[in-house]
CSV table of C-alpha atoms in Angstrom, one decimal:
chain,number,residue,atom,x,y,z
A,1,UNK,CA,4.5,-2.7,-35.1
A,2,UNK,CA,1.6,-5.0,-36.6
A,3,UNK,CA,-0.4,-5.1,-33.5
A,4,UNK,CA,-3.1,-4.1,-35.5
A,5,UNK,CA,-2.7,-7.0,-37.6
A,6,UNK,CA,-2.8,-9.6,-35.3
A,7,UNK,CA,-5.8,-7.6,-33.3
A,8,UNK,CA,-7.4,-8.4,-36.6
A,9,UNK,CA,-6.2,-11.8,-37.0
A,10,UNK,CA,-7.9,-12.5,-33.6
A,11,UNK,CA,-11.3,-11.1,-34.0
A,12,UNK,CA,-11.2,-13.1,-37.2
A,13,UNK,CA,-9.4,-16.1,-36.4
A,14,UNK,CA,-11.7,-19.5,-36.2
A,15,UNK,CA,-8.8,-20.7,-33.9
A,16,UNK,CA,-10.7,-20.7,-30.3
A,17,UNK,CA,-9.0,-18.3,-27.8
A,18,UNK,CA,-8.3,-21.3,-25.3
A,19,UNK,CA,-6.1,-23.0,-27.7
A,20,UNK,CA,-4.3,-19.6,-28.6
A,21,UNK,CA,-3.7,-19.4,-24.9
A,22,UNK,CA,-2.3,-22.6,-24.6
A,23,UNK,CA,0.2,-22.6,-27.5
A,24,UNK,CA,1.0,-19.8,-27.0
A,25,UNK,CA,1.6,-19.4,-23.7
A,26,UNK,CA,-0.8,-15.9,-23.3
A,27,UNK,CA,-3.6,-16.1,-20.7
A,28,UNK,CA,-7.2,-16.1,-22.0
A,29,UNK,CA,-7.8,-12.9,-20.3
A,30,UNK,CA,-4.9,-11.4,-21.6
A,31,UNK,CA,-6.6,-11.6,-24.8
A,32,UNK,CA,-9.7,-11.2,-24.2
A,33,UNK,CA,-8.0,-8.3,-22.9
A,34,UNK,CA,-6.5,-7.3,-26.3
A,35,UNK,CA,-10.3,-7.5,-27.8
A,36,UNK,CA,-11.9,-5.0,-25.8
A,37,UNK,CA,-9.4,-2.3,-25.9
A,38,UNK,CA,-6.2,-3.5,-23.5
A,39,UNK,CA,-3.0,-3.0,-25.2
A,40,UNK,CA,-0.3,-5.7,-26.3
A,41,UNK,CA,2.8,-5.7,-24.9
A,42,UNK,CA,6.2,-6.5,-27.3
A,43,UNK,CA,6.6,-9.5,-25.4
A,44,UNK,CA,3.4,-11.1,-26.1
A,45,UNK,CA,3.4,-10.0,-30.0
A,46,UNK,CA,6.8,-11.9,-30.6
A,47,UNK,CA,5.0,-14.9,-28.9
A,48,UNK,CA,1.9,-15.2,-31.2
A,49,UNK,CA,4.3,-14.6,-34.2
A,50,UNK,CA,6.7,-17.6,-33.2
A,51,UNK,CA,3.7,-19.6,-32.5
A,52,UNK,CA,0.9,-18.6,-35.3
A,53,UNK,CA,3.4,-16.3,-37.9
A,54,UNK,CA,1.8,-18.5,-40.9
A,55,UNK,CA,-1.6,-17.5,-39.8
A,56,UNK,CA,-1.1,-14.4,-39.2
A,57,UNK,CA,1.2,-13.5,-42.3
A,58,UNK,CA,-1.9,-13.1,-44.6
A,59,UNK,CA,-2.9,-10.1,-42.7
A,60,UNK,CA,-2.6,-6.7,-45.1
A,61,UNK,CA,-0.1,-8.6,-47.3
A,62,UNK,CA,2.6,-8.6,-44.8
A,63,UNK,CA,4.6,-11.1,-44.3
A,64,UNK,CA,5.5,-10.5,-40.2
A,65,UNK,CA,6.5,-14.2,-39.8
A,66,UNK,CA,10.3,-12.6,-41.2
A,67,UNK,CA,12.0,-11.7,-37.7
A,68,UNK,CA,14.3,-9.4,-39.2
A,69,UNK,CA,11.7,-6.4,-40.2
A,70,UNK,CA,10.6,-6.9,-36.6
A,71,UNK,CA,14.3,-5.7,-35.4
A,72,UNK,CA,14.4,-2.9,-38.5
A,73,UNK,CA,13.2,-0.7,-35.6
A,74,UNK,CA,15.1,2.8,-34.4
A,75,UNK,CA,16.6,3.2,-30.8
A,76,UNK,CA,14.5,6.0,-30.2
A,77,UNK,CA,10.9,3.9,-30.6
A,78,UNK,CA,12.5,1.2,-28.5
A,79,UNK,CA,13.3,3.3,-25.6
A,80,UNK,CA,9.8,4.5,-25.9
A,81,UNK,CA,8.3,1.2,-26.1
A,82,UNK,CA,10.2,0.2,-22.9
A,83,UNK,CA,8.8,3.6,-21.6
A,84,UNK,CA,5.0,2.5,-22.4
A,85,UNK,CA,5.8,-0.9,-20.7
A,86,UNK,CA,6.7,-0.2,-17.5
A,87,UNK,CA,4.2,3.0,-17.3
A,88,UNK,CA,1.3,0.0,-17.9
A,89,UNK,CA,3.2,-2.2,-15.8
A,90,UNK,CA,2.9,0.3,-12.6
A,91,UNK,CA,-0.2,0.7,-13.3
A,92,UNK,CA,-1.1,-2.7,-13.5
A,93,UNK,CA,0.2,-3.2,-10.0
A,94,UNK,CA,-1.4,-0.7,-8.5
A,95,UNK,CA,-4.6,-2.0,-9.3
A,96,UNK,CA,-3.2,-5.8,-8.3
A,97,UNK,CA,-1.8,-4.4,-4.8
A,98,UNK,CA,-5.4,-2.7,-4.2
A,99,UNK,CA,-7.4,-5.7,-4.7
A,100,UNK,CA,-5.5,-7.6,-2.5
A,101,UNK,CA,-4.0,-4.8,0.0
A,102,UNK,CA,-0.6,-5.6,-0.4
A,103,UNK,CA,2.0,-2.5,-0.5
A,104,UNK,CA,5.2,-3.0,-1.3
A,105,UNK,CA,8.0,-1.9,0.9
A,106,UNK,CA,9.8,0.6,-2.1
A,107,UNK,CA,8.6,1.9,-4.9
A,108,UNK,CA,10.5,-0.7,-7.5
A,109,UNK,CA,13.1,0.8,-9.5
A,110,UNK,CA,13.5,-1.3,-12.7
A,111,UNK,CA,11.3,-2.9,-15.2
A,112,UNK,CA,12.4,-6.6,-14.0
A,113,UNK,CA,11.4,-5.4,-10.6
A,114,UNK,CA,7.9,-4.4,-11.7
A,115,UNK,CA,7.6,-7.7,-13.2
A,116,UNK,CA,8.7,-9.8,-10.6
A,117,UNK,CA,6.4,-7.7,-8.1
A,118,UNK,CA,3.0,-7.7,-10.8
A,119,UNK,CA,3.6,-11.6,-11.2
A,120,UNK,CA,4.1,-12.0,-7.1
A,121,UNK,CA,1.0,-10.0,-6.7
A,122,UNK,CA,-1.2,-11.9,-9.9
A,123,UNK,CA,-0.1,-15.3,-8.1
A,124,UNK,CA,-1.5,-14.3,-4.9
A,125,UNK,CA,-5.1,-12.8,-6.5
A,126,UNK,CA,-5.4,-16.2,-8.5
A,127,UNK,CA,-4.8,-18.7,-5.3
A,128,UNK,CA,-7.5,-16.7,-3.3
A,129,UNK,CA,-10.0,-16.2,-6.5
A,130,UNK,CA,-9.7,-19.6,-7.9
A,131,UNK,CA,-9.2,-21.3,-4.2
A,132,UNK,CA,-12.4,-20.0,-2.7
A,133,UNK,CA,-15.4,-22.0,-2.1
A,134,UNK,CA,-17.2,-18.8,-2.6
A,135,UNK,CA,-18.8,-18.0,-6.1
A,136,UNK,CA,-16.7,-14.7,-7.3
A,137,UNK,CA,-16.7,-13.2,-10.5
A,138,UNK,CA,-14.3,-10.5,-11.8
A,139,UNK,CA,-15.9,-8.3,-14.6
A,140,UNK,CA,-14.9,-4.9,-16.9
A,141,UNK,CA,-17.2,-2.7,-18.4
A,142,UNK,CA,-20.3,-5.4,-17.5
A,143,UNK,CA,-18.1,-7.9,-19.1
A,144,UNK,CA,-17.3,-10.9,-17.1
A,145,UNK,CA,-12.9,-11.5,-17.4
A,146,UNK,CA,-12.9,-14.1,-15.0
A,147,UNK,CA,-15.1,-16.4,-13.1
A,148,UNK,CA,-14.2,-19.0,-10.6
A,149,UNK,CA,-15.2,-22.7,-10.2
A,150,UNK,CA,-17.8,-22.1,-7.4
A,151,UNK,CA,-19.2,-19.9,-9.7
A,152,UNK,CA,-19.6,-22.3,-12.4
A,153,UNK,CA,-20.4,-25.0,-10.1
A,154,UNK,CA,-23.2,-22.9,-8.7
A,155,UNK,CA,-24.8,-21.7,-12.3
A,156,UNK,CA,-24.4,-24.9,-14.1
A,157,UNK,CA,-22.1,-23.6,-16.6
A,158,UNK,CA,-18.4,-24.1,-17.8
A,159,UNK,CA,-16.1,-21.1,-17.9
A,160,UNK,CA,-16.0,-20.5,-21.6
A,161,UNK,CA,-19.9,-20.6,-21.5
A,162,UNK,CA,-19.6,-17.3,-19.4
A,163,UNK,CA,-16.2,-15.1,-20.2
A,164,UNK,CA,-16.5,-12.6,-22.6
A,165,UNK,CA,-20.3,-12.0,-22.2
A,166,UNK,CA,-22.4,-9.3,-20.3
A,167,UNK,CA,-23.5,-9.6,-17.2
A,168,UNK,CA,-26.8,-8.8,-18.4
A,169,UNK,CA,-26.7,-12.0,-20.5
A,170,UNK,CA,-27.3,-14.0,-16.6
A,171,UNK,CA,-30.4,-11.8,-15.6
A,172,UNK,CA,-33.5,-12.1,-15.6
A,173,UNK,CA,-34.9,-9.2,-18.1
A,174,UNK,CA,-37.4,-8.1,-15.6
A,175,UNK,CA,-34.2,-7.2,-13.7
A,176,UNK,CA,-32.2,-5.4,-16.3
A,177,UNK,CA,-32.9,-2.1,-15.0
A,178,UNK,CA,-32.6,-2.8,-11.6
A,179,UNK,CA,-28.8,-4.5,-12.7
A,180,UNK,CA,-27.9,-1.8,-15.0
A,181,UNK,CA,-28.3,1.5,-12.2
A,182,UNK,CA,-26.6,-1.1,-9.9
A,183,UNK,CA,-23.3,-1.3,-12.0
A,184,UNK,CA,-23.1,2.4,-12.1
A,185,UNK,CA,-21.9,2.2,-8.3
A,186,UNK,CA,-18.7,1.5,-7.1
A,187,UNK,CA,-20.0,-0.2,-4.0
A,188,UNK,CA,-23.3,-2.7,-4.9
A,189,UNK,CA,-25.8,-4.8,-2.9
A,190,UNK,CA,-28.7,-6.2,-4.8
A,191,UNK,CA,-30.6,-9.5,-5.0
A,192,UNK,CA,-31.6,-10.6,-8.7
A,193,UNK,CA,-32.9,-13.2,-10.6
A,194,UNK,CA,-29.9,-15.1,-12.5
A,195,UNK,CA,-30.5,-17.6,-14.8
A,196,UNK,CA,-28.4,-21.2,-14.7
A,197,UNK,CA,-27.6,-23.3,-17.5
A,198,UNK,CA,-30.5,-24.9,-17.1
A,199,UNK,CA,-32.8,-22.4,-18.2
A,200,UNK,CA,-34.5,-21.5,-14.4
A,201,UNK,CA,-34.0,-18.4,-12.7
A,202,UNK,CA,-32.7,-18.2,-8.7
A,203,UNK,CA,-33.2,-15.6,-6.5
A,204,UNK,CA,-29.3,-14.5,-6.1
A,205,UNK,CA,-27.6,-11.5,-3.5
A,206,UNK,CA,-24.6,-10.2,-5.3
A,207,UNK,CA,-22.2,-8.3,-3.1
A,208,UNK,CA,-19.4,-6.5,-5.7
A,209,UNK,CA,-17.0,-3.5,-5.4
A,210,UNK,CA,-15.3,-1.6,-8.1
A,211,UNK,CA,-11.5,-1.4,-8.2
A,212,UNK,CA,-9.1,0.5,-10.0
A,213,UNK,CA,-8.5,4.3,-11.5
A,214,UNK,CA,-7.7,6.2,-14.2
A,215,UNK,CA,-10.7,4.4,-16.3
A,216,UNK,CA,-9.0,1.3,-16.2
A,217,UNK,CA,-12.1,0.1,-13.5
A,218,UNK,CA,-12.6,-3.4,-12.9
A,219,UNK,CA,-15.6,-5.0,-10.4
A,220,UNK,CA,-15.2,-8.2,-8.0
A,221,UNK,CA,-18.2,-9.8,-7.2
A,222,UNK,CA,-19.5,-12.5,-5.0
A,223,UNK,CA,-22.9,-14.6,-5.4
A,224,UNK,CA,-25.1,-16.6,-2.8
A,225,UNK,CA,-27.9,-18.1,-3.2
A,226,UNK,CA,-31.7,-16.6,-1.8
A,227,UNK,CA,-33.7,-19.7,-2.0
A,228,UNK,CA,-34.1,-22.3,0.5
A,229,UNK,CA,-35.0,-24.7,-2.6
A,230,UNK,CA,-32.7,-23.3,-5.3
A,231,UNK,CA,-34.0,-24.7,-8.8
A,232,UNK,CA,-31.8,-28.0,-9.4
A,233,UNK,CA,-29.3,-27.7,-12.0
């Protein structure tokens, strides 16, 4: 209910997504998420409403900032809502658990479980990924969700400079085609040019592998730098 109306309100909104993040309490790549297709759980739509209701209240001439139409909902759709939420949340965790090969000992059994589990498994993926002196990236679709401060510190460029954008956007045109049949494997090892912020193009090997099923695919990548005198940032 109204998720299409705050979808809207975010692709329109001149609020920037890190300050949404932060008042609200939602991760950036949750919705950057939400943008590209992902969908939004009940949990996070109450937040936004607490936190941007005014805002968003303008939307099709509905005034969602009143709590009480959100509760005017039957059983029946909130037993099927709960249904939805734990059939993403499983499959959430499987994806989590094969990126960093970690099985749990019993399939969980309730939704609290699976959340407990999917936020274990998230803490462990962002200690390595954002820990790491080595430059990683974590893309969907050729879109880059996540990248981590070596990268940045490598290219020259801030983290909002580079989420949300194509991969394509960092390479050297020359290399496009070369990039795009790469991305079409699940396993890649290629060396391309990728520009930094400063303009200049480096000769980079990128090691990535796809992860996930189902369509729901997602691609971790690492970079290291080809040239003995890299161009300076």
């Amino acid at each position: 209910m109204y998720k299409a109306e705050i979808l809207n309100w975010l692709k329109k909104t001149d609020i920037p997504l890190t300050a949404i993040s932060k008042k609200s309490g939602i991760s950036r790549s949750t919705l950057y998420n939400w943008l590209n297709g992902s969908p939004i759980r009940d949990r996070n739509l109450g937040k936004l409403i607490d936190v941007y209701g005014e805002e968003i209240q303008i939307v099709g001439n509905i005034n969602i900032t009143e709590k009480d139409s959100l509760m005017n909902v039957d059983v029946e759709y909130i037993v099927g809502l709960q249904k939805d939420k734990i059939t993403y949340l499983e499959k959430e965790l499987a994806e989590k658990n094969t990126l960093i090969k970690h099985k749990p000992k019993e399939k969980p059994k309730t939704l609290g479980e699976i959340s407990d589990m999917l936020h274990d498994a998230s803490e462990r993926w962002n200690w390595v990924f954002y820990k790491t002196d080595k430059p990683m990236s974590c893309a969907r679709k050729g879109i880059l969700r996540n990248v981590n401060p070596a990268l940045c510190k490598l290219l020259g460029y801030s983290e909002d400079e580079m989420l949300g954008k194509s991969l394509l956007e960092f390479v050297h045109p020359d290399d496009h085609k070369r990039a795009v049949r790469e991305m079409k494997k699940s396993t890649r090892n290629v060396k391309l040019r990728v520009c930094k912020s400063n303009g200049k193009y480096c000769n980079m090997y990128i090691q990535a592998q796809e992860f996930g099923t189902n369509g729901n695919v997602f691609s971790i990548g690492m970079l290291s730098c080809c040239e003995r005198d890299c161009p300076d940032l």
